[in-house]
XYZ file of C-alpha atoms in Angstrom:
694
model
C 81.894 70.891 108.796
C 78.977 70.821 111.297
C 79.365 73.129 114.280
C 80.156 71.337 117.549
C 77.622 71.930 120.335
C 78.727 73.371 123.672
C 77.525 70.206 125.459
C 79.475 67.772 123.252
C 82.449 65.899 124.707
C 84.912 67.021 122.053
C 84.036 70.680 122.737
C 84.250 70.311 126.525
C 87.650 68.607 126.291
C 89.006 71.669 124.468
C 87.070 74.270 126.504
C 87.172 73.375 130.233
C 83.879 73.928 132.029
C 85.676 75.651 134.926
C 86.818 78.497 132.667
C 83.357 79.253 131.308
C 81.231 82.173 132.452
C 78.078 81.504 134.474
C 75.910 82.134 131.402
C 77.894 79.587 129.380
C 77.702 77.034 132.215
C 73.941 77.422 132.455
C 73.668 76.969 128.679
C 75.617 73.690 128.899
C 73.372 72.523 131.766
C 70.280 73.420 129.735
C 71.511 71.393 126.760
C 72.240 68.396 128.977
C 74.292 65.337 128.126
C 74.880 64.915 124.388
C 73.659 61.549 123.043
C 75.047 61.021 119.523
C 72.570 58.989 117.507
C 75.065 57.650 114.988
C 77.757 56.567 117.465
C 79.557 53.477 116.205
C 81.582 51.604 118.832
C 82.621 47.992 118.511
C 84.911 45.567 120.312
C 86.232 42.252 119.083
C 87.394 39.336 121.221
C 87.895 35.632 120.759
C 84.215 34.721 121.301
C 82.088 37.456 119.797
C 81.918 40.961 118.391
C 80.252 43.573 120.581
C 78.678 46.867 119.524
C 77.463 49.736 121.666
C 73.705 49.992 121.968
C 72.324 53.543 122.004
C 69.585 52.424 124.393
C 72.160 52.958 127.157
C 71.559 56.699 126.735
C 67.902 56.287 127.743
C 68.799 54.078 130.707
C 71.609 56.335 131.965
C 70.950 59.996 131.243
C 74.347 61.011 132.591
C 76.088 58.916 129.947
C 77.574 60.738 126.944
C 80.110 59.898 124.238
C 82.830 61.367 122.013
C 82.456 60.952 118.272
C 86.164 61.600 117.679
C 87.521 59.310 120.414
C 84.786 56.626 120.000
C 84.549 56.360 123.779
C 82.040 56.930 126.627
C 82.142 59.697 129.252
C 80.225 60.797 132.344
C 78.617 64.189 131.706
C 78.606 65.562 135.321
C 82.154 64.320 136.001
C 83.365 65.746 132.684
C 82.102 69.149 133.819
C 83.316 69.151 137.442
C 86.180 66.622 137.428
C 86.483 63.053 138.622
C 87.732 59.631 137.556
C 90.042 60.182 134.551
C 88.626 57.100 132.811
C 85.248 58.873 132.611
C 86.525 62.446 132.156
C 89.716 62.385 130.054
C 90.426 59.017 128.450
C 86.899 57.700 127.947
C 85.627 54.147 128.453
C 85.924 51.798 125.484
C 85.604 48.390 127.189
C 82.160 47.167 126.073
C 82.607 43.703 127.568
C 82.617 45.036 131.142
C 80.586 48.175 130.455
C 77.703 47.230 132.759
C 80.031 46.606 135.706
C 81.935 49.827 135.078
C 78.701 51.859 134.987
C 77.456 50.341 138.270
C 80.807 50.989 139.968
C 80.944 54.576 138.727
C 77.383 55.339 139.838
C 78.307 54.302 143.372
C 81.375 56.560 143.573
C 81.199 59.644 145.787
C 82.720 61.858 143.085
C 79.951 60.964 140.621
C 77.210 61.520 143.197
C 78.757 64.847 144.296
C 79.132 66.039 140.712
C 75.507 65.148 140.057
C 74.463 67.343 142.967
C 76.666 70.207 141.731
C 75.124 70.026 138.280
C 71.598 69.937 139.698
C 72.194 72.910 141.996
C 74.041 74.968 139.360
C 72.135 78.231 138.889
C 69.795 77.665 141.826
C 70.131 80.209 144.641
C 70.936 78.620 147.966
C 68.691 79.924 150.746
C 71.633 80.043 153.114
C 73.535 82.184 150.635
C 70.563 84.527 150.351
C 70.614 85.025 154.069
C 74.379 85.138 154.396
C 75.382 88.701 153.632
C 78.945 87.866 154.560
C 79.169 85.208 151.830
C 77.955 87.595 149.146
C 80.404 90.206 150.329
C 83.267 87.682 150.274
C 82.450 86.707 146.684
C 82.258 90.344 145.646
C 85.577 91.116 147.317
C 87.169 88.039 145.703
C 86.014 89.089 142.234
C 87.317 92.628 142.752
C 90.694 91.212 143.745
C 90.676 88.911 140.721
C 89.898 91.877 138.462
C 92.899 93.796 139.826
C 95.213 90.783 139.551
C 94.147 90.080 135.978
C 94.638 93.736 135.042
C 98.204 93.707 136.419
C 98.986 90.385 134.750
C 97.609 91.703 131.460
C 100.047 94.639 131.632
C 102.897 92.160 132.250
C 101.737 90.171 129.218
C 101.792 93.422 127.195
C 105.415 93.985 128.233
C 106.397 90.487 127.059
C 104.519 91.033 123.791
C 106.360 94.342 123.259
C 109.773 92.764 123.839
C 108.913 89.859 121.553
C 107.527 92.074 118.793
C 110.732 94.119 118.718
C 113.028 91.089 119.236
C 114.459 92.449 122.497
C 116.099 90.245 125.075
C 113.772 89.908 128.073
C 116.351 89.017 130.671
C 119.410 90.924 131.876
C 122.666 89.674 133.318
C 121.531 90.466 136.884
C 117.828 90.953 137.673
C 118.239 91.971 141.310
C 116.733 95.278 142.459
C 120.199 96.894 142.797
C 121.425 95.813 139.349
C 122.143 98.340 136.612
C 121.298 95.779 133.915
C 118.037 94.100 134.923
C 116.934 93.517 131.342
C 114.454 95.220 129.028
C 111.431 93.360 130.401
C 111.806 94.394 134.063
C 112.678 97.963 133.126
C 109.642 98.098 130.855
C 107.401 96.795 133.648
C 108.754 99.554 135.918
C 107.993 102.149 133.249
C 104.458 100.785 132.876
C 103.979 101.072 136.642
C 104.582 104.843 136.460
C 101.566 105.118 134.149
C 99.367 102.441 135.736
C 98.549 102.828 139.435
C 97.068 99.329 139.714
C 100.238 97.737 138.363
C 102.355 99.910 140.673
C 100.235 98.805 143.636
C 100.598 95.158 142.580
C 104.402 95.378 142.310
C 104.852 97.254 145.613
C 102.436 95.237 147.787
C 102.891 91.717 146.367
C 105.921 89.791 147.539
C 105.521 86.280 146.111
C 103.215 86.472 143.078
C 104.483 89.367 140.967
C 104.777 87.070 137.914
C 107.900 88.840 136.662
C 110.378 86.031 137.403
C 112.082 83.998 134.676
C 109.830 81.032 135.512
C 106.703 83.131 135.074
C 108.114 84.552 131.831
C 108.568 81.058 130.417
C 105.097 79.959 131.559
C 103.479 83.048 130.034
C 105.422 82.548 126.795
C 104.220 78.933 126.672
C 100.642 80.137 127.172
C 101.026 82.745 124.408
C 102.310 80.088 122.027
C 99.410 77.771 122.910
C 96.839 80.533 122.416
C 98.394 81.473 119.057
C 98.310 77.836 117.937
C 94.634 77.597 118.927
C 93.748 80.764 117.010
C 95.772 79.483 114.053
C 93.861 76.217 114.174
C 90.559 78.107 114.239
C 91.586 80.116 111.159
C 92.738 77.017 109.294
C 89.483 75.205 110.098
C 87.628 78.033 108.334
C 90.000 78.158 105.347
C 88.846 76.223 102.258
C 92.386 75.288 101.165
C 95.894 75.379 102.652
C 99.437 75.388 101.215
C 102.712 74.653 103.010
C 106.200 76.128 102.652
C 109.306 74.729 104.331
C 113.019 75.471 104.377
C 116.033 74.708 106.552
C 118.947 76.694 107.962
C 121.549 76.419 110.718
C 121.230 78.811 113.652
C 124.014 80.389 115.714
C 124.108 77.361 118.058
C 124.772 75.058 115.068
C 121.285 73.561 115.332
C 119.561 72.728 112.051
C 116.224 74.556 112.160
C 113.351 73.760 109.808
C 110.754 76.503 109.417
C 107.187 75.666 108.369
C 104.823 78.318 106.992
C 101.153 77.816 106.098
C 99.327 79.868 103.467
C 95.558 80.132 103.078
C 92.817 82.598 102.161
C 91.035 84.730 104.741
C 88.925 87.822 104.122
C 89.429 87.682 100.336
C 93.234 87.692 100.496
C 96.085 85.277 101.094
C 97.880 85.191 104.441
C 101.082 83.356 105.332
C 101.293 82.228 108.960
C 104.381 81.049 110.800
C 103.851 77.560 112.237
C 107.103 76.667 113.986
C 110.850 76.308 114.059
C 111.752 72.657 114.600
C 115.187 71.103 115.172
C 115.993 68.741 112.321
C 118.255 65.818 113.196
C 117.658 63.813 110.015
C 118.149 66.117 107.025
C 117.110 63.514 104.470
C 113.816 63.585 102.599
C 112.513 60.984 105.048
C 113.454 63.195 107.998
C 111.730 66.235 106.466
C 108.661 64.144 105.696
C 108.387 62.819 109.247
C 108.680 66.328 110.693
C 106.090 67.868 108.359
C 103.595 65.067 108.952
C 103.978 65.527 112.707
C 103.425 69.297 112.500
C 100.520 69.140 110.033
C 98.668 66.245 111.672
C 96.688 68.308 114.247
C 95.127 70.451 111.501
C 93.527 67.585 109.518
C 94.638 68.812 106.082
C 94.229 65.591 104.090
C 91.599 67.129 101.795
C 92.694 70.777 102.157
C 96.414 70.789 101.313
C 96.630 71.812 97.657
C 100.210 73.097 97.261
C 103.729 72.749 98.638
C 106.583 75.112 97.818
C 110.303 74.579 98.514
C 113.652 75.479 96.969
C 115.239 73.357 94.279
C 117.392 71.118 96.495
C 117.065 67.457 95.499
C 116.015 66.459 99.019
C 112.997 68.779 98.687
C 112.061 68.751 94.998
C 113.087 65.229 93.941
C 110.333 63.788 91.749
C 110.940 60.182 92.828
C 111.849 60.274 96.518
C 112.061 63.953 97.442
C 109.965 65.542 100.161
C 107.324 66.763 97.716
C 106.846 63.261 96.261
C 106.669 61.618 99.698
C 104.190 64.166 101.051
C 101.974 63.739 98.016
C 101.341 60.121 98.992
C 99.246 61.371 101.923
C 98.118 64.684 100.405
C 97.368 63.763 96.768
C 96.310 67.292 95.771
C 99.422 69.010 97.232
C 101.097 69.929 93.939
C 104.726 71.072 94.083
C 105.897 74.541 92.996
C 109.642 75.215 92.763
C 110.207 78.625 94.397
C 110.353 81.225 91.606
C 112.699 83.515 93.567
C 115.307 80.751 93.836
C 114.914 80.022 90.127
C 115.391 83.687 89.209
C 118.601 83.745 91.229
C 119.852 80.668 89.347
C 118.956 82.235 85.991
C 120.972 85.402 86.654
C 123.898 83.425 88.037
C 123.886 81.273 84.907
C 123.778 84.311 82.618
C 126.615 86.058 84.438
C 129.001 83.168 85.055
C 129.293 81.362 81.730
C 130.967 84.212 79.792
C 134.544 85.227 80.604
C 134.187 89.001 80.002
C 131.205 89.114 82.338
C 133.012 87.147 85.067
C 135.905 89.600 84.780
C 133.507 92.543 85.017
C 131.888 91.312 88.253
C 135.273 90.428 89.734
C 136.410 93.999 89.088
C 133.105 95.369 90.408
C 133.588 93.535 93.704
C 136.889 95.372 94.177
C 135.070 98.699 94.736
C 133.191 97.476 97.802
C 136.215 95.545 99.075
C 138.518 98.563 98.790
C 136.403 100.750 101.070
C 135.316 97.969 103.441
C 138.874 97.161 104.532
C 139.667 100.546 106.092
C 137.699 103.038 108.245
C 139.855 105.799 106.785
C 138.814 104.860 103.255
C 135.175 104.643 104.356
C 135.443 108.127 105.856
C 136.661 109.676 102.607
C 133.894 107.807 100.728
C 131.294 109.303 103.100
C 132.830 112.737 102.724
C 132.973 112.797 98.926
C 130.095 110.520 97.851
C 127.842 110.485 100.887
C 126.897 106.865 100.180
C 128.272 103.376 100.870
C 128.887 100.693 98.252
C 126.929 97.496 99.077
C 128.903 94.278 99.150
C 127.801 91.437 96.898
C 125.895 88.500 98.403
C 126.217 84.873 97.401
C 122.554 83.883 97.802
C 120.708 87.081 96.945
C 121.294 88.489 93.482
C 119.628 91.812 94.291
C 122.617 92.583 96.572
C 124.881 92.424 93.500
C 122.443 94.574 91.530
C 122.659 97.208 94.273
C 126.436 97.274 93.796
C 125.989 97.780 90.045
C 123.451 100.576 90.511
C 125.532 102.377 93.144
C 128.774 102.330 91.116
C 126.904 103.399 87.964
C 125.177 106.323 89.684
C 128.300 107.448 91.596
C 130.895 107.239 88.786
C 131.952 110.875 88.955
C 131.934 110.964 92.754
C 134.051 107.810 92.911
C 136.550 109.319 90.462
C 136.819 112.390 92.690
C 137.243 110.169 95.742
C 140.057 108.144 94.155
C 141.734 111.322 92.904
C 141.691 112.765 96.427
C 143.374 109.620 97.784
C 146.051 109.698 95.064
C 146.832 113.405 95.557
C 147.037 113.301 99.353
C 150.342 112.695 101.155
C 148.657 110.988 104.110
C 147.757 107.781 102.335
C 149.842 104.603 102.272
C 151.218 103.252 99.013
C 148.806 100.267 98.891
C 145.774 102.554 99.094
C 147.192 104.872 96.435
C 147.986 101.922 94.166
C 144.525 100.388 94.494
C 142.795 103.773 94.137
C 144.730 104.354 90.908
C 143.701 100.929 89.603
C 140.024 101.487 90.365
C 140.155 104.992 88.908
C 141.642 103.543 85.712
C 138.886 100.929 85.694
C 136.248 103.680 85.615
C 137.876 104.954 82.411
C 137.948 101.532 80.759
C 135.475 101.398 77.863
C 134.634 97.695 78.273
C 133.994 98.073 82.010
C 131.780 101.138 81.471
C 129.851 99.334 78.728
C 129.065 96.352 80.968
C 128.271 98.690 83.857
C 125.686 100.488 81.740
C 124.321 97.216 80.354
C 123.881 95.486 83.719
C 122.483 98.671 85.261
C 119.689 98.460 82.669
C 119.275 94.660 82.785
C 119.296 94.287 86.553
C 116.653 96.984 86.939
C 114.232 94.558 85.259
C 115.536 91.736 87.457
C 114.871 93.846 90.570
C 111.307 94.584 89.450
C 110.621 90.868 88.923
C 112.384 89.935 92.151
C 110.394 92.485 94.184
C 107.146 91.083 92.775
C 108.164 87.603 93.893
C 108.911 88.837 97.421
C 105.352 90.053 98.042
C 103.217 87.948 100.381
C 100.201 88.576 98.149
C 101.804 87.191 94.996
C 99.851 84.429 93.234
C 100.224 82.440 89.972
C 98.416 85.077 87.910
C 100.437 88.159 88.852
C 103.615 86.052 88.912
C 102.909 84.958 85.345
C 102.302 88.571 84.321
C 105.559 89.671 85.999
C 107.441 86.888 84.191
C 105.968 87.957 80.867
C 106.978 91.574 81.509
C 110.498 90.478 82.486
C 110.974 88.398 79.316
C 109.571 91.207 77.191
C 111.911 93.780 78.806
C 115.045 91.649 78.365
C 114.067 90.911 74.752
C 113.626 94.637 74.133
C 117.007 95.346 75.706
C 118.670 92.770 73.436
C 117.034 94.207 70.328
C 118.073 97.732 71.332
C 121.707 96.595 71.748
C 121.736 95.075 68.275
C 120.074 98.149 66.771
C 122.500 100.589 68.418
C 125.504 98.520 67.395
C 124.445 98.585 63.747
C 123.829 102.331 63.736
C 126.496 104.235 61.770
C 126.893 106.788 64.577
C 127.362 104.155 67.281
C 130.123 104.913 69.841
C 133.498 103.368 69.169
C 133.165 100.959 72.071
C 129.971 99.590 70.473
C 131.899 98.733 67.308
C 134.991 97.204 68.880
C 135.811 93.960 70.681
C 132.903 91.640 71.446
C 131.110 93.567 74.181
C 127.819 93.811 72.325
C 127.973 90.152 71.364
C 128.591 89.164 74.991
C 125.752 91.382 76.240
C 123.298 89.967 73.707
C 124.362 86.459 74.714
C 123.606 87.347 78.346
C 120.145 88.524 77.322
C 119.578 85.357 75.292
C 120.623 83.176 78.222
C 118.206 85.010 80.543
C 115.359 84.598 78.053
C 116.036 80.917 77.304
C 116.646 80.042 80.943
C 113.406 81.798 81.887
C 111.501 79.695 79.383
C 113.143 76.506 80.620
C 113.030 77.098 84.364
C 109.715 78.930 84.502
C 107.957 76.569 82.151
C 104.644 76.230 83.921
C 103.935 73.157 85.962
C 100.931 71.543 84.341
C 98.516 72.311 87.180
C 99.385 76.049 87.033
C 97.960 76.145 83.525
C 94.475 75.730 84.999
C 94.658 79.140 86.687
C 94.515 80.817 83.285
C 90.779 80.086 83.421
C 90.286 82.883 85.980
C 92.747 85.378 84.506
C 90.592 88.440 83.685
C 93.050 89.554 81.004
C 92.194 86.427 78.993
C 88.401 86.604 79.336
C 87.868 88.268 75.945
C 90.073 85.642 74.272
C 88.278 82.762 76.027
C 84.886 84.218 75.092
C 85.742 83.624 71.424
C 87.425 80.241 72.002
C 86.676 78.329 75.195
C 89.885 76.978 76.896
C 88.922 73.294 77.028
C 92.515 72.137 77.663
C 92.863 74.314 80.762
C 89.482 73.081 82.012
C 90.568 69.448 81.621
C 93.806 70.155 83.499
C 91.962 71.912 86.331
C 89.566 69.022 86.921
C 92.347 66.454 86.551
C 94.507 68.035 89.279
C 91.705 69.279 91.530
C 88.988 66.585 91.534
C 86.987 68.468 94.178
C 85.812 70.729 91.306
C 82.728 69.725 89.278
C 83.736 69.962 85.624
C 80.292 70.481 84.089
C 79.266 73.205 86.531
C 82.633 74.985 86.246
C 82.335 75.068 82.466
C 78.881 76.597 82.654
C 79.996 79.200 85.193
C 83.031 80.162 83.113
C 80.992 80.566 79.927
C 78.648 82.957 81.728
C 81.588 84.800 83.286
C 83.461 85.218 79.983
C 80.396 86.735 78.296
C 79.490 89.058 81.174
C 80.550 92.719 81.066
C 80.645 92.876 84.893
C 83.526 90.404 84.994
C 85.432 91.958 82.105
C 86.547 94.933 84.214
C 88.314 92.781 86.840
C 92.094 92.841 87.073
C 93.201 89.832 89.149
C 92.131 86.687 90.964
C 91.796 88.662 94.204
C 89.366 91.145 92.643
C 87.388 88.222 91.223
C 87.168 86.618 94.667
C 86.060 89.910 96.248
C 83.373 90.377 93.619
C 81.948 86.897 94.168
C 81.826 87.317 97.950
C 80.672 90.941 98.124
C 77.826 90.252 95.672
C 76.839 86.998 97.402
C 77.583 84.889 94.313
C 79.355 82.073 96.183
C 76.613 79.540 95.467
C 75.991 80.658 91.897
C 79.708 80.444 91.012
C 80.672 77.779 93.565
C 83.209 75.957 91.355
C 84.766 79.204 90.099
C 85.066 80.249 93.748
C 86.960 77.027 94.551
C 89.385 77.463 91.651
C 89.976 81.116 92.577
C 90.662 80.210 96.203
C 93.070 77.470 95.098
C 94.922 79.907 92.814
C 95.291 82.543 95.534
C 96.340 79.912 98.089
C 99.086 78.476 95.845
C 102.443 80.086 96.823
C 104.907 80.838 94.037
C 107.897 81.510 96.315
C 109.219 80.496 99.729
C 110.148 84.107 100.537
C 108.262 83.997 103.856
C 110.587 81.195 105.002
C 113.580 83.424 104.311
C 111.983 86.235 106.317
C 111.490 83.813 109.212
C 115.200 82.938 109.077
C 116.053 86.632 109.368
C 113.935 86.771 112.514
C 115.631 83.617 113.813
C 119.054 85.255 113.474
C 117.886 88.306 115.413
C 116.270 86.288 118.209
C 118.794 83.504 118.624
C 121.974 85.551 118.572
C 125.454 84.864 119.918
C 124.452 86.204 123.341
C 121.167 84.288 123.336
C 122.160 80.912 121.934
C 121.015 78.529 124.676
C 117.255 79.194 124.801
C 114.881 76.240 124.610
C 112.911 75.430 121.481
C 109.536 76.358 123.023
C 110.817 79.772 124.124
C 112.337 80.307 120.669
C 109.017 79.508 118.971
C 107.068 81.738 121.354
C 109.401 84.701 120.769
C 109.341 84.047 117.019
C 105.531 84.097 117.028
C 105.463 87.414 118.918
C 107.798 88.935 116.314
C 106.638 87.347 113.055
C 102.907 87.373 113.810
C 102.706 90.539 115.917
C 100.081 92.077 113.636
C 97.900 88.968 113.956
C 98.277 88.996 117.750
C 97.578 92.718 118.057
C 94.351 92.297 116.096
C 93.133 89.568 118.482
C 91.215 91.532 121.150
C 90.847 88.567 123.511
C 94.454 87.378 123.267
C 95.488 88.565 126.746
C 92.323 87.152 128.355
C 92.915 83.746 126.781
C 96.553 83.766 127.910
C 95.565 84.642 131.491
C 92.833 81.970 131.557
C 95.288 79.330 130.390
C 97.980 80.577 132.774
C 95.547 80.467 135.718
C 94.291 76.960 134.913
C 97.709 75.308 134.622
C 98.194 74.998 138.382
C 97.131 76.571 141.674
C 98.394 80.140 141.608
C 99.186 82.154 144.704
C 97.303 85.122 143.320
C 93.571 84.812 142.630
C 93.006 84.953 138.868
C 89.640 83.190 138.352
C 86.248 84.734 139.050
C 83.650 83.032 141.252
C-alpha cells in the first residue's frame, strides 16, 4: 500500500491541521494542494455522462480531491475550516461544478483561509514589534504545558483503575464523603507526589476534569486512540484472523466478543476489538455484527482464518457464521477451536462407561462435603492445609484438579475423616458422610480409577495448557496432539502389560477395571483422530515444519504444496516450490525448531525477498488461531468489570474499561498514548482550560 502524503485529503481528514505542530503545518503548506493524476469521477444523468477533467487543477490551484471519497475539496478551507461541502463531505456534482467553484471563490471564508495559508510561517512585522504579544503567547504555552501535565496525570489514574479493573466512581463523590471512589482517592494520592497536579486541583474550580462527565469523555478518547493504533497495526500486518464468541453478562445482555490475531515483530498477537450487544443470536445476526465491526479495517484480502466453538450457529458448513463470512472473505478458512474439542473428547471418554460415571460422581462428593460447612472446611485446612477444587461443567481441567488433589492427599483426607468420626462435637450427618468417604478411599475400584485418571489427566492438562497459550500455532498444536496421542497409547499399553503380569495386584485381576480403563484410553485416541482430523488447509503448514525438512528433502511434499496454493491463491506455486527445495537442502534451515524461528531467520537475515512465498506461508501459519481461548479470557474480564454492583454502565464505557484491562501492556508500550488522548479530548469542544499550544 502506497504511503499517503501529508497534503492529501484522506490524510488531512484523519489528522486535523489544527492539531499539527508548526513544523508539520509548514510541511503541508510546502507540499501544496494535492492533485491526483488518476482521479476518476463521473456523473450520469438523463442527457449525458460527465467526467471530471484534471485540467481544473491547473485552472484552480486551490482545488484538491479525495481518491477514497471520489469528491472535490478546497485545500485552504480543508486546513482552516469553512463550508462543510468543501471541507468534510466533498463536492461530487459535476453538472454544476463551474457555478459551485465561482460561488465558493467569492465567499469570505475561502478568501480569509487563503490569506491564512499564505501568511502561515511569515513573521508579521507588528508581532515583531509587539513584545506584549510574544509574551502573551509564551505565557499561554506555559499554561497549556501545565494543564496538559495535570490532565496526563488524571489520564494515568484512569488507566491504572482500568488496568486493575477497579471501579472509578464511589457512592458519594463529595469532598466530605468517606467513599469517594478509587479514582478520586488515587488522584489525591498523585497530588501528594506531583506539585503541579496539586496546584491544579487546589486553584482550579471549574475545569479539574475529575467529574463523571470528564471521566466518560476521557474514556471515549482512550477507546478512540486505541482503535486508531489498532488500525495502524492491522494496516501493517500481512494477514489477519478473527475469533468470536458469545456470553451473557450480569445484566442479562448477550455480549459478543471479537478478537483479531495477526503477526507483528515476528510473533502472533491477539488484540481485543470490542464487546457488542447481540440482539439476533442467529448466524445471520452474528454475520451482520462481524461485518460491521470488520468493515473499517478493509480485510477483504487479508482475512485468512476464523475460529469459533463448535455450536451449529457458528460452525455450520451450509449456513453457519463461518460459511456466511466466507462469501465475502473467501480465504477465511474455519478452524474449530481445539480446546473445545479436547473438552468434548474427555467428556465423551468419561461419560459413556458406567463405572467411570460412578467414579466421578463419588469424586464430586469430596468437594461437596467440605464446601457445605465452614466447620468442615476448617478441619480440612487444619489437617490437609489444602482445599479440594470443585468440578466445572465447561472446563475439564477443573475436574482434573479435583482428581490430582484427592490422589495426592489420600492419607491426609483419611486422617481428616477419622478426626471427624472420633470427635463428639460433630453432628450425625457429618459423621455419616465422613465415614462413607473414608470407606470410599479404601475401595479398590475407586483407588484404581483415581490412580488411572491421575495419570491420564496429567497428559490432558499438558495438552490443554499448550492450547491456552496465545503463541500457539498449527505446528506446535499438531506436535502437542501427537504427544498426547502417544502418551495415552503408552498408558493403555502399560495397563494391559501390568494386568497380564503374574505379580499384578489383586485389583488388577478382578472385576473389569482394567478393561474399562483401556476402553477410556481407546475412546480418547479414536476421538482425537476423528475430532482433530486436520482441516485440509492445515495440511499445507507441514511444508514449513522444520521437523519434516529431512523427510521432505528425500521426497518433496507435492500434495501439501497443491493444497497450499489451492487454499491461498496469493502464493505463487512455482516460486514457493523452488524456495522450499532450497530450504529443505540447506543446513542453515535444518536447525530451526518452529514456524516462529523460521520467520525470525528470514527477517533477521533480510531474506524476505529471496523467500517471499515461504514468508507468506509462514505468516499465514502463525496468524491462524487454533483455539478461541482469548475470547474466554475476555469473558473473564467482562465478569470482573460488569459486576452486580456495576451492571448499568453503557457499552462504550464497558469497551473502554475492557481495553484498559485486556490491552494494558499494549497501551503502556505506546509512549504517545496520553498525548493523543489529550489532543483528541481538547479538540472535541471548547474547553475551559487551555490545552492547545499556539
